[in-house]
Amino acid sequence: MTIERIQGTDGIRGIVRLAEDCSGSDPISVFLHEAVLTEEFFELYTYAYCQELLEADFASANDLAVIGWDPRDMSGSFNHSAIRGIRKAGLTAVVVDILPTPAISLYQLHVGAACAFVLTASHNPADQNGIKIFIGHSNLKLFPEDDKRLTQRCLSLNFENLRSAPLIGELRNDHAAARKLFIEFMADPQNHWLNEDSLAGAKIIVDAANGAFSPLIEDLLNYESADYIFTNCDPAQGINVRSGVADLEGVSSISADEIENGLFSGYETLEKMLASGREQKEKQLNNSGQVLGFVFDGDGDRCFLLCYDPFQDCVLVVGGDTQAFFQAKLLQQNYSWNQVPLFVNTVESDLEAGRAVQQIGFETMQCAVGDKWILWQSCFYDWQAKLEYYLNKIAASQFRILQEQVRTRLEQMVQSTKFDALFATT
């Protein structure tokens, strides 16, 4: 059987188990025959990708590789193994510990790292883990061609040789610096759409999913005008257990009976939404108060909005498509553009959301399922806009030749549909 690619939509993830508890002799055979990721697999995987960057001259010895995770690996075995893989390849492992995925990718850009690894299985259950990769400079996630090369490299490596390889790369811990950068970045008015009065009088229940946002969410949301209640901020209670976005997927509203006696009984966030909503029902009926909920997933790169409906005594669940429409409408009201703005969603997105943003003046585009494809369209669209700007400002022939070469390479990649993040970034 020919194996072309072992990754899924966004990196690799699956059930995890220590190598000593598996019957296979090496991490690849365990993965292929037992459908299990071991700590040895994590070491092999990070080593293989760092080795690829070095051999492609995208990175040099002791360049930085940022690595962080959500809190599901309570023993640290998988986290430490992934760090060893980076160091055995010869890169410097910059450990940022438990942070949300956006904070880890932001820090990669900030320090100019060759790549970033995020150890997480996102909204999946606590018995699973995985690895997401961001490539340096562009911050793109790996595309299918990248996945295929990494797969073949993993399949060809002899883990026994890797097991005894020396730790030649350096190690440093930048958790405090990365945490500070993320909080300051999010607090900067240029990076969010809130002002001090936006949430005045609101009661907001924030669900950290016992995940990556748990240690910092209270420092991040410190607007005094709102009353916050923080739930599911204890990783020891189990990441994504009766918390987070996973069980809300595809749900548009949750009745009081479902929360008190039914499917969502025992969900602390929903119970507090219902109780707080009833307490402030009169205020809400008079448009003088709101009861909202922010619900994250395990690694903090997804968020659902909850709203208490005082008329139906239920909790409304606002997913990503509707949130994106609200964001587009806010941008349209607050900004003006020289050209029609682009709204990108996936083939699985709500068609009505696409029609709605068209009606308020956006160009729409659908892409394949996965953050990587939305990120790619954003990067490509942004590059085209900057290219047009700089070509009007810089007349040097060498610059124009270089830009034409880049344009040709990217257009050829798009036309061939062989998407390659390393190629696009280089």
mmCIF file with all atom_site columns, C-alpha atoms in Angstrom, residues 145-354:
data_model
loop_
_atom_site.group_PDB
_atom_site.id
_atom_site.type_symbol
_atom_site.label_atom_id
_atom_site.label_alt_id
_atom_site.label_comp_id
_atom_site.label_asym_id
_atom_site.label_entity_id
_atom_site.label_seq_id
_atom_site.pdbx_PDB_ins_code
_atom_site.Cartn_x
_atom_site.Cartn_y
_atom_site.Cartn_z
_atom_site.occupancy
_atom_site.B_iso_or_equiv
_atom_site.pdbx_formal_charge
_atom_site.auth_seq_id
_atom_site.auth_comp_id
_atom_site.auth_asym_id
_atom_site.auth_atom_id
_atom_site.pdbx_PDB_model_num
ATOM 1   C CA . GLU A 1 145 ? 2.432   19.173 -1.037 1.00 0.00 ? 145 GLU A CA 1
ATOM 2   C CA . ASP A 1 146 ? 4.154   20.026 2.252  1.00 0.00 ? 146 ASP A CA 1
ATOM 3   C CA . ASP A 1 147 ? 2.230   17.232 3.986  1.00 0.00 ? 147 ASP A CA 1
ATOM 4   C CA . LYS A 1 148 ? 3.257   14.734 1.321  1.00 0.00 ? 148 LYS A CA 1
ATOM 5   C CA . ARG A 1 149 ? 6.964   15.567 1.649  1.00 0.00 ? 149 ARG A CA 1
ATOM 6   C CA . LEU A 1 150 ? 6.799   15.427 5.429  1.00 0.00 ? 150 LEU A CA 1
ATOM 7   C CA . THR A 1 151 ? 4.973   12.098 5.268  1.00 0.00 ? 151 THR A CA 1
ATOM 8   C CA . GLN A 1 152 ? 7.624   10.543 3.044  1.00 0.00 ? 152 GLN A CA 1
ATOM 9   C CA . ARG A 1 153 ? 10.382  11.850 5.280  1.00 0.00 ? 153 ARG A CA 1
ATOM 10  C CA . CYS A 1 154 ? 8.723   10.380 8.367  1.00 0.00 ? 154 CYS A CA 1
ATOM 11  C CA . LEU A 1 155 ? 8.257   7.027  6.630  1.00 0.00 ? 155 LEU A CA 1
ATOM 12  C CA . SER A 1 156 ? 11.908  6.893  5.594  1.00 0.00 ? 156 SER A CA 1
ATOM 13  C CA . LEU A 1 157 ? 13.444  7.753  8.974  1.00 0.00 ? 157 LEU A CA 1
ATOM 14  C CA . ASN A 1 158 ? 14.899  5.049  11.200 1.00 0.00 ? 158 ASN A CA 1
ATOM 15  C CA . PHE A 1 159 ? 13.747  5.863  14.713 1.00 0.00 ? 159 PHE A CA 1
ATOM 16  C CA . GLU A 1 160 ? 16.421  3.721  16.315 1.00 0.00 ? 160 GLU A CA 1
ATOM 17  C CA . ASN A 1 161 ? 19.029  6.055  14.848 1.00 0.00 ? 161 ASN A CA 1
ATOM 18  C CA . LEU A 1 162 ? 17.055  9.076  15.995 1.00 0.00 ? 162 LEU A CA 1
ATOM 19  C CA . ARG A 1 163 ? 16.632  7.633  19.488 1.00 0.00 ? 163 ARG A CA 1
ATOM 20  C CA . SER A 1 164 ? 20.372  7.781  20.107 1.00 0.00 ? 164 SER A CA 1
ATOM 21  C CA . ALA A 1 165 ? 21.000  11.065 18.272 1.00 0.00 ? 165 ALA A CA 1
ATOM 22  C CA . PRO A 1 166 ? 22.493  13.883 20.379 1.00 0.00 ? 166 PRO A CA 1
ATOM 23  C CA . LEU A 1 167 ? 20.665  17.080 21.360 1.00 0.00 ? 167 LEU A CA 1
ATOM 24  C CA . ILE A 1 168 ? 22.653  19.546 19.253 1.00 0.00 ? 168 ILE A CA 1
ATOM 25  C CA . GLY A 1 169 ? 20.129  22.398 19.207 1.00 0.00 ? 169 GLY A CA 1
ATOM 26  C CA . GLU A 1 170 ? 19.739  24.839 22.067 1.00 0.00 ? 170 GLU A CA 1
ATOM 27  C CA . LEU A 1 171 ? 16.797  25.258 24.429 1.00 0.00 ? 171 LEU A CA 1
ATOM 28  C CA . ARG A 1 172 ? 15.202  28.353 25.878 1.00 0.00 ? 172 ARG A CA 1
ATOM 29  C CA . ASN A 1 173 ? 11.898  29.194 27.569 1.00 0.00 ? 173 ASN A CA 1
ATOM 30  C CA . ASP A 1 174 ? 10.078  32.300 26.329 1.00 0.00 ? 174 ASP A CA 1
ATOM 31  C CA . HIS A 1 175 ? 6.702   31.709 27.950 1.00 0.00 ? 175 HIS A CA 1
ATOM 32  C CA . ALA A 1 176 ? 6.601   35.010 29.837 1.00 0.00 ? 176 ALA A CA 1
ATOM 33  C CA . ALA A 1 177 ? 7.632   37.033 26.787 1.00 0.00 ? 177 ALA A CA 1
ATOM 34  C CA . ALA A 1 178 ? 5.151   35.275 24.477 1.00 0.00 ? 178 ALA A CA 1
ATOM 35  C CA . ARG A 1 179 ? 2.305   35.638 26.980 1.00 0.00 ? 179 ARG A CA 1
ATOM 36  C CA . LYS A 1 180 ? 3.041   39.352 27.439 1.00 0.00 ? 180 LYS A CA 1
ATOM 37  C CA . LEU A 1 181 ? 3.243   39.933 23.682 1.00 0.00 ? 181 LEU A CA 1
ATOM 38  C CA . PHE A 1 182 ? -0.135  38.289 23.071 1.00 0.00 ? 182 PHE A CA 1
ATOM 39  C CA . ILE A 1 183 ? -1.945  40.190 25.823 1.00 0.00 ? 183 ILE A CA 1
ATOM 40  C CA . GLU A 1 184 ? -0.462  43.507 24.683 1.00 0.00 ? 184 GLU A CA 1
ATOM 41  C CA . PHE A 1 185 ? -1.247  42.717 21.050 1.00 0.00 ? 185 PHE A CA 1
ATOM 42  C CA . MET A 1 186 ? -4.886  41.948 21.830 1.00 0.00 ? 186 MET A CA 1
ATOM 43  C CA . ALA A 1 187 ? -5.192  45.032 24.061 1.00 0.00 ? 187 ALA A CA 1
ATOM 44  C CA . ASP A 1 188 ? -3.944  47.326 21.288 1.00 0.00 ? 188 ASP A CA 1
ATOM 45  C CA . PRO A 1 189 ? -6.979  49.221 19.905 1.00 0.00 ? 189 PRO A CA 1
ATOM 46  C CA . GLN A 1 190 ? -5.662  48.607 16.377 1.00 0.00 ? 190 GLN A CA 1
ATOM 47  C CA . ASN A 1 191 ? -6.153  44.862 16.867 1.00 0.00 ? 191 ASN A CA 1
ATOM 48  C CA . HIS A 1 192 ? -9.694  44.739 18.244 1.00 0.00 ? 192 HIS A CA 1
ATOM 49  C CA . TRP A 1 193 ? -13.010 46.483 17.781 1.00 0.00 ? 193 TRP A CA 1
ATOM 50  C CA . LEU A 1 194 ? -13.969 47.143 21.388 1.00 0.00 ? 194 LEU A CA 1
ATOM 51  C CA . ASN A 1 195 ? -13.903 50.349 23.327 1.00 0.00 ? 195 ASN A CA 1
ATOM 52  C CA . GLU A 1 196 ? -14.437 50.827 27.044 1.00 0.00 ? 196 GLU A CA 1
ATOM 53  C CA . ASP A 1 197 ? -18.193 51.214 26.593 1.00 0.00 ? 197 ASP A CA 1
ATOM 54  C CA . SER A 1 198 ? -18.848 48.440 24.065 1.00 0.00 ? 198 SER A CA 1
ATOM 55  C CA . LEU A 1 199 ? -19.786 45.919 26.753 1.00 0.00 ? 199 LEU A CA 1
ATOM 56  C CA . ALA A 1 200 ? -21.070 48.355 29.370 1.00 0.00 ? 200 ALA A CA 1
ATOM 57  C CA . GLY A 1 201 ? -23.640 46.730 31.610 1.00 0.00 ? 201 GLY A CA 1
ATOM 58  C CA . ALA A 1 202 ? -23.219 43.300 30.057 1.00 0.00 ? 202 ALA A CA 1
ATOM 59  C CA . LYS A 1 203 ? -22.771 40.080 31.976 1.00 0.00 ? 203 LYS A CA 1
ATOM 60  C CA . ILE A 1 204 ? -20.398 37.809 30.093 1.00 0.00 ? 204 ILE A CA 1
ATOM 61  C CA . ILE A 1 205 ? -19.754 34.153 30.822 1.00 0.00 ? 205 ILE A CA 1
ATOM 62  C CA . VAL A 1 206 ? -16.401 33.053 29.383 1.00 0.00 ? 206 VAL A CA 1
ATOM 63  C CA . ASP A 1 207 ? -15.743 29.338 28.828 1.00 0.00 ? 207 ASP A CA 1
ATOM 64  C CA . ALA A 1 208 ? -12.042 28.484 28.374 1.00 0.00 ? 208 ALA A CA 1
ATOM 65  C CA . ALA A 1 209 ? -12.778 24.777 27.701 1.00 0.00 ? 209 ALA A CA 1
ATOM 66  C CA . ASN A 1 210 ? -10.227 23.841 30.393 1.00 0.00 ? 210 ASN A CA 1
ATOM 67  C CA . GLY A 1 211 ? -7.791  24.524 27.586 1.00 0.00 ? 211 GLY A CA 1
ATOM 68  C CA . ALA A 1 212 ? -5.091  26.857 26.382 1.00 0.00 ? 212 ALA A CA 1
ATOM 69  C CA . PHE A 1 213 ? -6.890  30.062 27.356 1.00 0.00 ? 213 PHE A CA 1
ATOM 70  C CA . SER A 1 214 ? -7.326  28.903 30.971 1.00 0.00 ? 214 SER A CA 1
ATOM 71  C CA . PRO A 1 215 ? -4.176  30.507 32.461 1.00 0.00 ? 215 PRO A CA 1
ATOM 72  C CA . LEU A 1 216 ? -4.531  33.917 30.784 1.00 0.00 ? 216 LEU A CA 1
ATOM 73  C CA . ILE A 1 217 ? -8.167  34.638 29.909 1.00 0.00 ? 217 ILE A CA 1
ATOM 74  C CA . GLU A 1 218 ? -8.796  36.725 33.037 1.00 0.00 ? 218 GLU A CA 1
ATOM 75  C CA . ASP A 1 219 ? -5.809  38.941 32.228 1.00 0.00 ? 219 ASP A CA 1
ATOM 76  C CA . LEU A 1 220 ? -6.910  39.275 28.616 1.00 0.00 ? 220 LEU A CA 1
ATOM 77  C CA . LEU A 1 221 ? -10.521 40.294 29.324 1.00 0.00 ? 221 LEU A CA 1
ATOM 78  C CA . ASN A 1 222 ? -10.189 43.016 31.904 1.00 0.00 ? 222 ASN A CA 1
ATOM 79  C CA . TYR A 1 223 ? -12.754 45.578 30.768 1.00 0.00 ? 223 TYR A CA 1
ATOM 80  C CA . GLU A 1 224 ? -14.199 47.050 33.955 1.00 0.00 ? 224 GLU A CA 1
ATOM 81  C CA . SER A 1 225 ? -17.445 48.075 32.291 1.00 0.00 ? 225 SER A CA 1
ATOM 82  C CA . ALA A 1 226 ? -18.585 44.434 31.999 1.00 0.00 ? 226 ALA A CA 1
ATOM 83  C CA . ASP A 1 227 ? -19.232 41.776 34.625 1.00 0.00 ? 227 ASP A CA 1
ATOM 84  C CA . TYR A 1 228 ? -17.315 38.603 33.791 1.00 0.00 ? 228 TYR A CA 1
ATOM 85  C CA . ILE A 1 229 ? -17.868 35.071 35.033 1.00 0.00 ? 229 ILE A CA 1
ATOM 86  C CA . PHE A 1 230 ? -15.093 32.658 34.043 1.00 0.00 ? 230 PHE A CA 1
ATOM 87  C CA . THR A 1 231 ? -15.844 28.954 33.700 1.00 0.00 ? 231 THR A CA 1
ATOM 88  C CA . ASN A 1 232 ? -13.900 25.821 32.788 1.00 0.00 ? 232 ASN A CA 1
ATOM 89  C CA . CYS A 1 233 ? -10.463 27.285 33.499 1.00 0.00 ? 233 CYS A CA 1
ATOM 90  C CA . ASP A 1 234 ? -9.056  24.215 35.252 1.00 0.00 ? 234 ASP A CA 1
ATOM 91  C CA . PRO A 1 235 ? -7.204  21.815 32.890 1.00 0.00 ? 235 PRO A CA 1
ATOM 92  C CA . ALA A 1 236 ? -7.244  19.159 35.630 1.00 0.00 ? 236 ALA A CA 1
ATOM 93  C CA . GLN A 1 237 ? -10.991 18.824 34.985 1.00 0.00 ? 237 GLN A CA 1
ATOM 94  C CA . GLY A 1 238 ? -10.331 17.677 31.426 1.00 0.00 ? 238 GLY A CA 1
ATOM 95  C CA . ILE A 1 239 ? -9.942  19.716 28.263 1.00 0.00 ? 239 ILE A CA 1
ATOM 96  C CA . ASN A 1 240 ? -13.214 20.004 26.291 1.00 0.00 ? 240 ASN A CA 1
ATOM 97  C CA . VAL A 1 241 ? -15.130 18.005 28.919 1.00 0.00 ? 241 VAL A CA 1
ATOM 98  C CA . ARG A 1 242 ? -18.662 19.454 29.131 1.00 0.00 ? 242 ARG A CA 1
ATOM 99  C CA . SER A 1 243 ? -17.102 22.659 27.912 1.00 0.00 ? 243 SER A CA 1
ATOM 100 C CA . GLY A 1 244 ? -15.871 24.409 24.803 1.00 0.00 ? 244 GLY A CA 1
ATOM 101 C CA . VAL A 1 245 ? -17.294 24.503 21.298 1.00 0.00 ? 245 VAL A CA 1
ATOM 102 C CA . ALA A 1 246 ? -17.334 20.802 20.381 1.00 0.00 ? 246 ALA A CA 1
ATOM 103 C CA . ASP A 1 247 ? -20.785 19.937 21.717 1.00 0.00 ? 247 ASP A CA 1
ATOM 104 C CA . LEU A 1 248 ? -22.255 23.191 20.377 1.00 0.00 ? 248 LEU A CA 1
ATOM 105 C CA . GLU A 1 249 ? -21.337 22.449 16.754 1.00 0.00 ? 249 GLU A CA 1
ATOM 106 C CA . GLY A 1 250 ? -24.457 22.602 14.578 1.00 0.00 ? 250 GLY A CA 1
ATOM 107 C CA . VAL A 1 251 ? -26.657 23.817 17.450 1.00 0.00 ? 251 VAL A CA 1
ATOM 108 C CA . SER A 1 252 ? -28.515 27.110 16.950 1.00 0.00 ? 252 SER A CA 1
ATOM 109 C CA . SER A 1 253 ? -30.453 27.325 20.223 1.00 0.00 ? 253 SER A CA 1
ATOM 110 C CA . ILE A 1 254 ? -30.642 25.448 23.514 1.00 0.00 ? 254 ILE A CA 1
ATOM 111 C CA . SER A 1 255 ? -33.841 25.395 25.526 1.00 0.00 ? 255 SER A CA 1
ATOM 112 C CA . ALA A 1 256 ? -34.037 25.822 29.289 1.00 0.00 ? 256 ALA A CA 1
ATOM 113 C CA . ASP A 1 257 ? -35.243 22.230 29.624 1.00 0.00 ? 257 ASP A CA 1
ATOM 114 C CA . GLU A 1 258 ? -32.223 20.902 27.706 1.00 0.00 ? 258 GLU A CA 1
ATOM 115 C CA . ILE A 1 259 ? -29.955 22.787 30.102 1.00 0.00 ? 259 ILE A CA 1
ATOM 116 C CA . GLU A 1 260 ? -31.765 21.807 33.285 1.00 0.00 ? 260 GLU A CA 1
ATOM 117 C CA . ASN A 1 261 ? -32.823 18.242 32.493 1.00 0.00 ? 261 ASN A CA 1
ATOM 118 C CA . GLY A 1 262 ? -31.620 17.193 29.076 1.00 0.00 ? 262 GLY A CA 1
ATOM 119 C CA . LEU A 1 263 ? -28.650 16.894 26.758 1.00 0.00 ? 263 LEU A CA 1
ATOM 120 C CA . PHE A 1 264 ? -26.801 19.880 28.215 1.00 0.00 ? 264 PHE A CA 1
ATOM 121 C CA . SER A 1 265 ? -27.436 19.149 31.872 1.00 0.00 ? 265 SER A CA 1
ATOM 122 C CA . GLY A 1 266 ? -24.230 19.662 33.848 1.00 0.00 ? 266 GLY A CA 1
ATOM 123 C CA . TYR A 1 267 ? -22.748 22.218 31.447 1.00 0.00 ? 267 TYR A CA 1
ATOM 124 C CA . GLU A 1 268 ? -21.622 24.965 33.816 1.00 0.00 ? 268 GLU A CA 1
ATOM 125 C CA . THR A 1 269 ? -21.421 27.681 31.174 1.00 0.00 ? 269 THR A CA 1
ATOM 126 C CA . LEU A 1 270 ? -24.962 27.091 29.937 1.00 0.00 ? 270 LEU A CA 1
ATOM 127 C CA . GLU A 1 271 ? -26.307 26.849 33.467 1.00 0.00 ? 271 GLU A CA 1
ATOM 128 C CA . LYS A 1 272 ? -24.758 30.220 34.309 1.00 0.00 ? 272 LYS A CA 1
ATOM 129 C CA . MET A 1 273 ? -26.068 31.716 31.059 1.00 0.00 ? 273 MET A CA 1
ATOM 130 C CA . LEU A 1 274 ? -29.587 30.624 31.960 1.00 0.00 ? 274 LEU A CA 1
ATOM 131 C CA . ALA A 1 275 ? -29.384 31.763 35.586 1.00 0.00 ? 275 ALA A CA 1
ATOM 132 C CA . SER A 1 276 ? -27.827 35.133 34.697 1.00 0.00 ? 276 SER A CA 1
ATOM 133 C CA . GLY A 1 277 ? -30.301 35.678 31.894 1.00 0.00 ? 277 GLY A CA 1
ATOM 134 C CA . ARG A 1 278 ? -33.254 35.099 34.159 1.00 0.00 ? 278 ARG A CA 1
ATOM 135 C CA . GLU A 1 279 ? -31.787 37.430 36.784 1.00 0.00 ? 279 GLU A CA 1
ATOM 136 C CA . GLN A 1 280 ? -31.526 40.227 34.225 1.00 0.00 ? 280 GLN A CA 1
ATOM 137 C CA . LYS A 1 281 ? -34.611 39.374 32.218 1.00 0.00 ? 281 LYS A CA 1
ATOM 138 C CA . GLU A 1 282 ? -36.424 42.637 32.939 1.00 0.00 ? 282 GLU A CA 1
ATOM 139 C CA . LYS A 1 283 ? -33.374 44.696 32.002 1.00 0.00 ? 283 LYS A CA 1
ATOM 140 C CA . GLN A 1 284 ? -33.019 42.802 28.726 1.00 0.00 ? 284 GLN A CA 1
ATOM 141 C CA . LEU A 1 285 ? -36.665 43.228 27.864 1.00 0.00 ? 285 LEU A CA 1
ATOM 142 C CA . ASN A 1 286 ? -36.088 46.965 28.282 1.00 0.00 ? 286 ASN A CA 1
ATOM 143 C CA . ASN A 1 287 ? -32.887 46.863 26.190 1.00 0.00 ? 287 ASN A CA 1
ATOM 144 C CA . SER A 1 288 ? -30.725 47.875 29.151 1.00 0.00 ? 288 SER A CA 1
ATOM 145 C CA . GLY A 1 289 ? -28.581 44.788 29.622 1.00 0.00 ? 289 GLY A CA 1
ATOM 146 C CA . GLN A 1 290 ? -27.102 41.798 27.829 1.00 0.00 ? 290 GLN A CA 1
ATOM 147 C CA . VAL A 1 291 ? -26.116 38.311 28.907 1.00 0.00 ? 291 VAL A CA 1
ATOM 148 C CA . LEU A 1 292 ? -23.479 36.915 26.562 1.00 0.00 ? 292 LEU A CA 1
ATOM 149 C CA . GLY A 1 293 ? -21.131 33.962 26.463 1.00 0.00 ? 293 GLY A CA 1
ATOM 150 C CA . PHE A 1 294 ? -17.727 33.496 24.815 1.00 0.00 ? 294 PHE A CA 1
ATOM 151 C CA . VAL A 1 295 ? -16.936 29.800 24.328 1.00 0.00 ? 295 VAL A CA 1
ATOM 152 C CA . PHE A 1 296 ? -13.483 28.735 23.121 1.00 0.00 ? 296 PHE A CA 1
ATOM 153 C CA . ASP A 1 297 ? -12.110 25.410 21.963 1.00 0.00 ? 297 ASP A CA 1
ATOM 154 C CA . GLY A 1 298 ? -9.198  23.555 23.518 1.00 0.00 ? 298 GLY A CA 1
ATOM 155 C CA . ASP A 1 299 ? -6.399  25.390 21.729 1.00 0.00 ? 299 ASP A CA 1
ATOM 156 C CA . GLY A 1 300 ? -8.162  28.743 21.580 1.00 0.00 ? 300 GLY A CA 1
ATOM 157 C CA . ASP A 1 301 ? -8.462  29.317 17.838 1.00 0.00 ? 301 ASP A CA 1
ATOM 158 C CA . ARG A 1 302 ? -12.264 28.996 17.665 1.00 0.00 ? 302 ARG A CA 1
ATOM 159 C CA . CYS A 1 303 ? -14.963 30.834 19.564 1.00 0.00 ? 303 CYS A CA 1
ATOM 160 C CA . PHE A 1 304 ? -18.765 30.651 19.642 1.00 0.00 ? 304 PHE A CA 1
ATOM 161 C CA . LEU A 1 305 ? -20.937 33.487 20.880 1.00 0.00 ? 305 LEU A CA 1
ATOM 162 C CA . LEU A 1 306 ? -23.848 32.722 23.225 1.00 0.00 ? 306 LEU A CA 1
ATOM 163 C CA . CYS A 1 307 ? -26.787 35.079 23.772 1.00 0.00 ? 307 CYS A CA 1
ATOM 164 C CA . TYR A 1 308 ? -29.591 34.686 26.280 1.00 0.00 ? 308 TYR A CA 1
ATOM 165 C CA . ASP A 1 309 ? -33.016 35.204 24.669 1.00 0.00 ? 309 ASP A CA 1
ATOM 166 C CA . PRO A 1 310 ? -35.361 36.668 27.327 1.00 0.00 ? 310 PRO A CA 1
ATOM 167 C CA . PHE A 1 311 ? -38.430 36.144 25.170 1.00 0.00 ? 311 PHE A CA 1
ATOM 168 C CA . GLN A 1 312 ? -37.920 32.394 24.647 1.00 0.00 ? 312 GLN A CA 1
ATOM 169 C CA . ASP A 1 313 ? -35.929 31.742 27.860 1.00 0.00 ? 313 ASP A CA 1
ATOM 170 C CA . CYS A 1 314 ? -33.243 29.952 25.885 1.00 0.00 ? 314 CYS A CA 1
ATOM 171 C CA . VAL A 1 315 ? -29.603 30.328 24.862 1.00 0.00 ? 315 VAL A CA 1
ATOM 172 C CA . LEU A 1 316 ? -28.814 31.189 21.249 1.00 0.00 ? 316 LEU A CA 1
ATOM 173 C CA . VAL A 1 317 ? -25.588 29.823 19.754 1.00 0.00 ? 317 VAL A CA 1
ATOM 174 C CA . VAL A 1 318 ? -23.893 32.036 17.182 1.00 0.00 ? 318 VAL A CA 1
ATOM 175 C CA . GLY A 1 319 ? -21.323 30.117 15.157 1.00 0.00 ? 319 GLY A CA 1
ATOM 176 C CA . GLY A 1 320 ? -18.456 31.251 12.977 1.00 0.00 ? 320 GLY A CA 1
ATOM 177 C CA . ASP A 1 321 ? -20.434 32.018 9.820  1.00 0.00 ? 321 ASP A CA 1
ATOM 178 C CA . THR A 1 322 ? -22.842 34.398 11.531 1.00 0.00 ? 322 THR A CA 1
ATOM 179 C CA . GLN A 1 323 ? -20.032 35.974 13.538 1.00 0.00 ? 323 GLN A CA 1
ATOM 180 C CA . ALA A 1 324 ? -18.131 36.566 10.299 1.00 0.00 ? 324 ALA A CA 1
ATOM 181 C CA . PHE A 1 325 ? -21.166 38.348 8.850  1.00 0.00 ? 325 PHE A CA 1
ATOM 182 C CA . PHE A 1 326 ? -21.397 40.591 11.918 1.00 0.00 ? 326 PHE A CA 1
ATOM 183 C CA . GLN A 1 327 ? -17.694 41.373 11.615 1.00 0.00 ? 327 GLN A CA 1
ATOM 184 C CA . ALA A 1 328 ? -18.040 42.170 7.908  1.00 0.00 ? 328 ALA A CA 1
ATOM 185 C CA . LYS A 1 329 ? -20.935 44.506 8.634  1.00 0.00 ? 329 LYS A CA 1
ATOM 186 C CA . LEU A 1 330 ? -18.973 46.281 11.362 1.00 0.00 ? 330 LEU A CA 1
ATOM 187 C CA . LEU A 1 331 ? -15.996 46.742 9.043  1.00 0.00 ? 331 LEU A CA 1
ATOM 188 C CA . GLN A 1 332 ? -18.273 48.089 6.332  1.00 0.00 ? 332 GLN A CA 1
ATOM 189 C CA . GLN A 1 333 ? -19.720 50.656 8.739  1.00 0.00 ? 333 GLN A CA 1
ATOM 190 C CA . ASN A 1 334 ? -16.362 51.786 10.128 1.00 0.00 ? 334 ASN A CA 1
ATOM 191 C CA . TYR A 1 335 ? -14.026 51.702 7.122  1.00 0.00 ? 335 TYR A CA 1
ATOM 192 C CA . SER A 1 336 ? -13.922 52.644 3.482  1.00 0.00 ? 336 SER A CA 1
ATOM 193 C CA . TRP A 1 337 ? -12.014 50.831 0.726  1.00 0.00 ? 337 TRP A CA 1
ATOM 194 C CA . ASN A 1 338 ? -10.654 51.757 -2.678 1.00 0.00 ? 338 ASN A CA 1
ATOM 195 C CA . GLN A 1 339 ? -11.746 48.391 -4.014 1.00 0.00 ? 339 GLN A CA 1
ATOM 196 C CA . VAL A 1 340 ? -14.375 45.810 -3.158 1.00 0.00 ? 340 VAL A CA 1
ATOM 197 C CA . PRO A 1 341 ? -13.305 43.850 -0.039 1.00 0.00 ? 341 PRO A CA 1
ATOM 198 C CA . LEU A 1 342 ? -13.048 40.064 -0.143 1.00 0.00 ? 342 LEU A CA 1
ATOM 199 C CA . PHE A 1 343 ? -15.004 37.748 2.177  1.00 0.00 ? 343 PHE A CA 1
ATOM 200 C CA . VAL A 1 344 ? -13.693 34.162 2.236  1.00 0.00 ? 344 VAL A CA 1
ATOM 201 C CA . ASN A 1 345 ? -15.536 31.163 3.665  1.00 0.00 ? 345 ASN A CA 1
ATOM 202 C CA . THR A 1 346 ? -15.389 27.439 3.016  1.00 0.00 ? 346 THR A CA 1
ATOM 203 C CA . VAL A 1 347 ? -17.521 25.040 0.983  1.00 0.00 ? 347 VAL A CA 1
ATOM 204 C CA . GLU A 1 348 ? -19.065 23.865 4.260  1.00 0.00 ? 348 GLU A CA 1
ATOM 205 C CA . SER A 1 349 ? -20.049 27.382 5.334  1.00 0.00 ? 349 SER A CA 1
ATOM 206 C CA . ASP A 1 350 ? -23.613 28.647 5.532  1.00 0.00 ? 350 ASP A CA 1
ATOM 207 C CA . LEU A 1 351 ? -24.699 29.765 2.059  1.00 0.00 ? 351 LEU A CA 1
ATOM 208 C CA . GLU A 1 352 ? -26.918 32.442 3.563  1.00 0.00 ? 352 GLU A CA 1
ATOM 209 C CA . ALA A 1 353 ? -23.885 34.063 5.213  1.00 0.00 ? 353 ALA A CA 1
ATOM 210 C CA . GLY A 1 354 ? -22.252 34.384 1.803  1.00 0.00 ? 354 GLY A CA 1
#
